[in-house]
Amino acid sequence: SLIVSWGWGRSGTLGDSTFVERNQWQGTRDIAAWLAVPAAIDFQEQNHWPDIRSRCHQLAVEARVRINQLSGIPPLSPDSSDWFAQMVSCPVPATDAKALQNTLYANYRIEVPVVDWQGQALVRTSFQAYNDTDDLDKLMLALETIL
């Protein structure tokens, strides 16, 4: 592994394998994220997180429909929460995925992954609690202009 514990170079002191010896005890491990889990669970309960997840899924559904209508390219999966939740990849008729991603950021300050998958450019939209329809509208305006 890239990070090893203080067991590096010792033999048989921490376990029965070299892997265990090298990785069992990492004294510099930051456990703050694990300690924050109870507060994160409380935060989600207090803010009705199932409702937020549902709203974010609806934004993803709307993004998928609008991007597919713009591109004329069929969706990659059925329209079902079994296939996607708050993040969905949509094919677009761009020949250079990286150039599209760079243009979206440079000209519109939209940070969205655009990847090349088997010769097809995909825009991967992802929605979180802080996103709303205005964010989707901004993305759509940019895509309509560029494409």
PDB file of C-alpha atoms in Angstrom:
ATOM      1  CA  SER A   1       0.000   0.000   0.000  1.00  0.00           C
ATOM      2  CA  LEU A   2       1.037   3.632  -0.397  1.00  0.00           C
ATOM      3  CA  ILE A   3       0.854   4.297   3.346  1.00  0.00           C
ATOM      4  CA  VAL A   4       2.420   1.850   5.741  1.00  0.00           C
ATOM      5  CA  SER A   5       2.298   1.648   9.501  1.00  0.00           C
ATOM      6  CA  TRP A   6       5.070   1.577  12.044  1.00  0.00           C
ATOM      7  CA  GLY A   7       5.203  -2.186  11.485  1.00  0.00           C
ATOM      8  CA  TRP A   8       7.260  -1.705   8.316  1.00  0.00           C
ATOM      9  CA  GLY A   9      10.478  -3.652   8.603  1.00  0.00           C
ATOM     10  CA  ARG A  10       9.403  -5.658  11.661  1.00  0.00           C
ATOM     11  CA  SER A  11       8.890  -9.358  11.413  1.00  0.00           C
ATOM     12  CA  GLY A  12       6.168 -11.319  13.204  1.00  0.00           C
ATOM     13  CA  THR A  13       5.374  -8.573  15.718  1.00  0.00           C
ATOM     14  CA  LEU A  14       1.923  -7.495  14.533  1.00  0.00           C
ATOM     15  CA  GLY A  15       0.423 -10.428  12.729  1.00  0.00           C
ATOM     16  CA  ASP A  16       0.832 -13.491  10.656  1.00  0.00           C
ATOM     17  CA  SER A  17       1.370 -11.748   7.316  1.00  0.00           C
ATOM     18  CA  THR A  18       3.542  -9.051   5.830  1.00  0.00           C
ATOM     19  CA  PHE A  19       0.389  -7.150   4.836  1.00  0.00           C
ATOM     20  CA  VAL A  20      -0.856  -7.072   8.431  1.00  0.00           C
ATOM     21  CA  GLU A  21       2.575  -6.066   9.724  1.00  0.00           C
ATOM     22  CA  ARG A  22       2.765  -3.170   7.284  1.00  0.00           C
ATOM     23  CA  ASN A  23      -0.794  -1.887   7.613  1.00  0.00           C
ATOM     24  CA  GLN A  24      -2.387  -2.857  10.928  1.00  0.00           C
ATOM     25  CA  TRP A  25      -1.488   0.157  13.016  1.00  0.00           C
ATOM     26  CA  GLN A  26      -1.264   3.518  11.305  1.00  0.00           C
ATOM     27  CA  GLY A  27      -0.583   5.921  14.107  1.00  0.00           C
ATOM     28  CA  THR A  28      -1.311   8.978  11.955  1.00  0.00           C
ATOM     29  CA  ARG A  29      -4.801   7.876  10.904  1.00  0.00           C
ATOM     30  CA  ASP A  30      -7.296  10.725  11.315  1.00  0.00           C
ATOM     31  CA  ILE A  31     -10.482   9.305  12.848  1.00  0.00           C
ATOM     32  CA  ALA A  32     -12.337  12.660  12.810  1.00  0.00           C
ATOM     33  CA  ALA A  33     -14.615  11.536   9.957  1.00  0.00           C
ATOM     34  CA  TRP A  34     -15.683   8.451  11.897  1.00  0.00           C
ATOM     35  CA  LEU A  35     -16.334  10.525  15.016  1.00  0.00           C
ATOM     36  CA  ALA A  36     -18.544  12.883  12.964  1.00  0.00           C
ATOM     37  CA  VAL A  37     -20.937  10.115  11.837  1.00  0.00           C
ATOM     38  CA  PRO A  38     -23.421  10.549  14.735  1.00  0.00           C
ATOM     39  CA  ALA A  39     -23.643  14.306  14.039  1.00  0.00           C
ATOM     40  CA  ALA A  40     -24.133  13.614  10.326  1.00  0.00           C
ATOM     41  CA  ILE A  41     -26.971  11.188  11.073  1.00  0.00           C
ATOM     42  CA  ASP A  42     -28.601  13.753  13.397  1.00  0.00           C
ATOM     43  CA  PHE A  43     -28.243  16.449  10.716  1.00  0.00           C
ATOM     44  CA  GLN A  44     -29.946  14.276   8.116  1.00  0.00           C
ATOM     45  CA  GLU A  45     -32.793  13.413  10.495  1.00  0.00           C
ATOM     46  CA  GLN A  46     -33.337  17.070  11.427  1.00  0.00           C
ATOM     47  CA  ASN A  47     -33.367  18.152   7.772  1.00  0.00           C
ATOM     48  CA  HIS A  48     -35.722  15.460   6.433  1.00  0.00           C
ATOM     49  CA  TRP A  49     -33.048  13.891   4.237  1.00  0.00           C
ATOM     50  CA  PRO A  50     -35.385  11.399   2.501  1.00  0.00           C
ATOM     51  CA  ASP A  51     -37.291  14.402   1.105  1.00  0.00           C
ATOM     52  CA  ILE A  52     -34.038  16.006  -0.048  1.00  0.00           C
ATOM     53  CA  ARG A  53     -32.905  12.780  -1.723  1.00  0.00           C
ATOM     54  CA  SER A  54     -36.261  12.562  -3.492  1.00  0.00           C
ATOM     55  CA  ARG A  55     -36.016  16.178  -4.700  1.00  0.00           C
ATOM     56  CA  CYS A  56     -32.469  15.542  -5.935  1.00  0.00           C
ATOM     57  CA  HIS A  57     -33.610  12.410  -7.764  1.00  0.00           C
ATOM     58  CA  GLN A  58     -36.346  14.425  -9.470  1.00  0.00           C
ATOM     59  CA  LEU A  59     -33.720  16.950 -10.606  1.00  0.00           C
ATOM     60  CA  ALA A  60     -31.655  14.088 -12.030  1.00  0.00           C
ATOM     61  CA  VAL A  61     -34.723  12.742 -13.844  1.00  0.00           C
ATOM     62  CA  GLU A  62     -35.448  16.190 -15.275  1.00  0.00           C
ATOM     63  CA  ALA A  63     -31.806  16.631 -16.321  1.00  0.00           C
ATOM     64  CA  ARG A  64     -31.861  13.280 -18.053  1.00  0.00           C
ATOM     65  CA  VAL A  65     -35.065  14.090 -19.954  1.00  0.00           C
ATOM     66  CA  ARG A  66     -33.893  17.556 -20.988  1.00  0.00           C
ATOM     67  CA  ILE A  67     -30.413  16.483 -22.070  1.00  0.00           C
ATOM     68  CA  ASN A  68     -31.802  13.524 -24.013  1.00  0.00           C
ATOM     69  CA  GLN A  69     -34.328  15.818 -25.736  1.00  0.00           C
ATOM     70  CA  LEU A  70     -31.546  18.257 -26.627  1.00  0.00           C
ATOM     71  CA  SER A  71     -29.185  15.608 -27.926  1.00  0.00           C
ATOM     72  CA  GLY A  72     -31.700  13.317 -29.580  1.00  0.00           C
ATOM     73  CA  ILE A  73     -29.630  10.414 -28.265  1.00  0.00           C
ATOM     74  CA  PRO A  74     -31.502   7.696 -26.346  1.00  0.00           C
ATOM     75  CA  PRO A  75     -30.811   7.368 -22.603  1.00  0.00           C
ATOM     76  CA  LEU A  76     -28.371   4.760 -21.342  1.00  0.00           C
ATOM     77  CA  SER A  77     -30.757   3.166 -18.853  1.00  0.00           C
ATOM     78  CA  PRO A  78     -34.439   2.845 -18.048  1.00  0.00           C
ATOM     79  CA  ASP A  79     -36.148   5.718 -16.248  1.00  0.00           C
ATOM     80  CA  SER A  80     -36.140   4.106 -12.831  1.00  0.00           C
ATOM     81  CA  SER A  81     -34.659   4.815  -9.421  1.00  0.00           C
ATOM     82  CA  ASP A  82     -33.322   1.256  -9.627  1.00  0.00           C
ATOM     83  CA  TRP A  83     -30.869   2.566 -12.244  1.00  0.00           C
ATOM     84  CA  PHE A  84     -29.933   5.992 -10.873  1.00  0.00           C
ATOM     85  CA  ALA A  85     -30.619   8.189  -7.880  1.00  0.00           C
ATOM     86  CA  GLN A  86     -29.053  11.658  -7.676  1.00  0.00           C
ATOM     87  CA  MET A  87     -26.454  11.188 -10.406  1.00  0.00           C
ATOM     88  CA  VAL A  88     -27.036  10.278 -14.040  1.00  0.00           C
ATOM     89  CA  SER A  89     -24.868  10.164 -17.159  1.00  0.00           C
ATOM     90  CA  CYS A  90     -26.363  11.455 -20.402  1.00  0.00           C
ATOM     91  CA  PRO A  91     -24.927  11.029 -23.898  1.00  0.00           C
ATOM     92  CA  VAL A  92     -24.308  14.212 -25.900  1.00  0.00           C
ATOM     93  CA  PRO A  93     -23.178  14.684 -29.502  1.00  0.00           C
ATOM     94  CA  ALA A  94     -19.766  16.098 -28.648  1.00  0.00           C
ATOM     95  CA  THR A  95     -16.721  14.736 -30.397  1.00  0.00           C
ATOM     96  CA  ASP A  96     -14.282  15.896 -27.713  1.00  0.00           C
ATOM     97  CA  ALA A  97     -15.487  15.258 -24.165  1.00  0.00           C
ATOM     98  CA  LYS A  98     -12.571  17.048 -22.508  1.00  0.00           C
ATOM     99  CA  ALA A  99     -13.043  20.143 -24.684  1.00  0.00           C
ATOM    100  CA  LEU A 100     -16.743  20.248 -23.770  1.00  0.00           C
ATOM    101  CA  GLN A 101     -15.913  19.961 -20.066  1.00  0.00           C
ATOM    102  CA  ASN A 102     -13.309  22.712 -20.362  1.00  0.00           C
ATOM    103  CA  THR A 103     -15.704  24.988 -22.262  1.00  0.00           C
ATOM    104  CA  LEU A 104     -18.463  24.482 -19.704  1.00  0.00           C
ATOM    105  CA  TYR A 105     -16.096  25.550 -16.949  1.00  0.00           C
ATOM    106  CA  ALA A 106     -14.186  28.314 -18.749  1.00  0.00           C
ATOM    107  CA  ASN A 107     -17.202  30.048 -20.295  1.00  0.00           C
ATOM    108  CA  TYR A 108     -20.016  29.234 -17.850  1.00  0.00           C
ATOM    109  CA  ARG A 109     -18.276  28.261 -14.596  1.00  0.00           C
ATOM    110  CA  ILE A 110     -20.104  24.943 -14.635  1.00  0.00           C
ATOM    111  CA  GLU A 111     -18.098  22.126 -13.078  1.00  0.00           C
ATOM    112  CA  VAL A 112     -19.467  18.874 -14.456  1.00  0.00           C
ATOM    113  CA  PRO A 113     -17.639  15.738 -15.552  1.00  0.00           C
ATOM    114  CA  VAL A 114     -17.773  15.008 -19.275  1.00  0.00           C
ATOM    115  CA  VAL A 115     -16.179  11.696 -20.164  1.00  0.00           C
ATOM    116  CA  ASP A 116     -15.588   9.669 -23.279  1.00  0.00           C
ATOM    117  CA  TRP A 117     -17.123   6.217 -22.921  1.00  0.00           C
ATOM    118  CA  GLN A 118     -16.747   3.843 -25.850  1.00  0.00           C
ATOM    119  CA  GLY A 119     -16.537   6.769 -28.269  1.00  0.00           C
ATOM    120  CA  GLN A 120     -19.563   8.558 -26.801  1.00  0.00           C
ATOM    121  CA  ALA A 121     -19.341  11.765 -24.774  1.00  0.00           C
ATOM    122  CA  LEU A 122     -21.331  11.588 -21.525  1.00  0.00           C
ATOM    123  CA  VAL A 123     -22.288  14.510 -19.306  1.00  0.00           C
ATOM    124  CA  ARG A 124     -22.570  13.255 -15.725  1.00  0.00           C
ATOM    125  CA  THR A 125     -24.968  15.373 -13.726  1.00  0.00           C
ATOM    126  CA  SER A 126     -25.113  15.060  -9.966  1.00  0.00           C
ATOM    127  CA  PHE A 127     -27.523  16.826  -7.635  1.00  0.00           C
ATOM    128  CA  GLN A 128     -27.165  17.479  -3.926  1.00  0.00           C
ATOM    129  CA  ALA A 129     -29.159  19.397  -1.329  1.00  0.00           C
ATOM    130  CA  TYR A 130     -27.666  22.739  -2.386  1.00  0.00           C
ATOM    131  CA  ASN A 131     -28.704  22.328  -6.050  1.00  0.00           C
ATOM    132  CA  ASP A 132     -31.984  23.534  -7.500  1.00  0.00           C
ATOM    133  CA  THR A 133     -33.714  23.975 -10.857  1.00  0.00           C
ATOM    134  CA  ASP A 134     -31.717  27.151 -11.510  1.00  0.00           C
ATOM    135  CA  ASP A 135     -28.528  25.058 -11.586  1.00  0.00           C
ATOM    136  CA  LEU A 136     -30.067  22.676 -14.105  1.00  0.00           C
ATOM    137  CA  ASP A 137     -31.361  25.598 -16.203  1.00  0.00           C
ATOM    138  CA  LYS A 138     -27.867  27.103 -16.291  1.00  0.00           C
ATOM    139  CA  LEU A 139     -26.393  23.791 -17.466  1.00  0.00           C
ATOM    140  CA  MET A 140     -29.080  23.403 -20.123  1.00  0.00           C
ATOM    141  CA  LEU A 141     -28.571  26.934 -21.450  1.00  0.00           C
ATOM    142  CA  ALA A 142     -24.848  26.291 -21.739  1.00  0.00           C
ATOM    143  CA  LEU A 143     -25.339  22.932 -23.473  1.00  0.00           C
ATOM    144  CA  GLU A 144     -27.895  24.415 -25.888  1.00  0.00           C
ATOM    145  CA  THR A 145     -25.417  27.170 -26.777  1.00  0.00           C
ATOM    146  CA  ILE A 146     -22.415  24.872 -27.180  1.00  0.00           C
ATOM    147  CA  LEU A 147     -24.089  21.915 -28.862  1.00  0.00           C
TER     148      LEU A 147
END
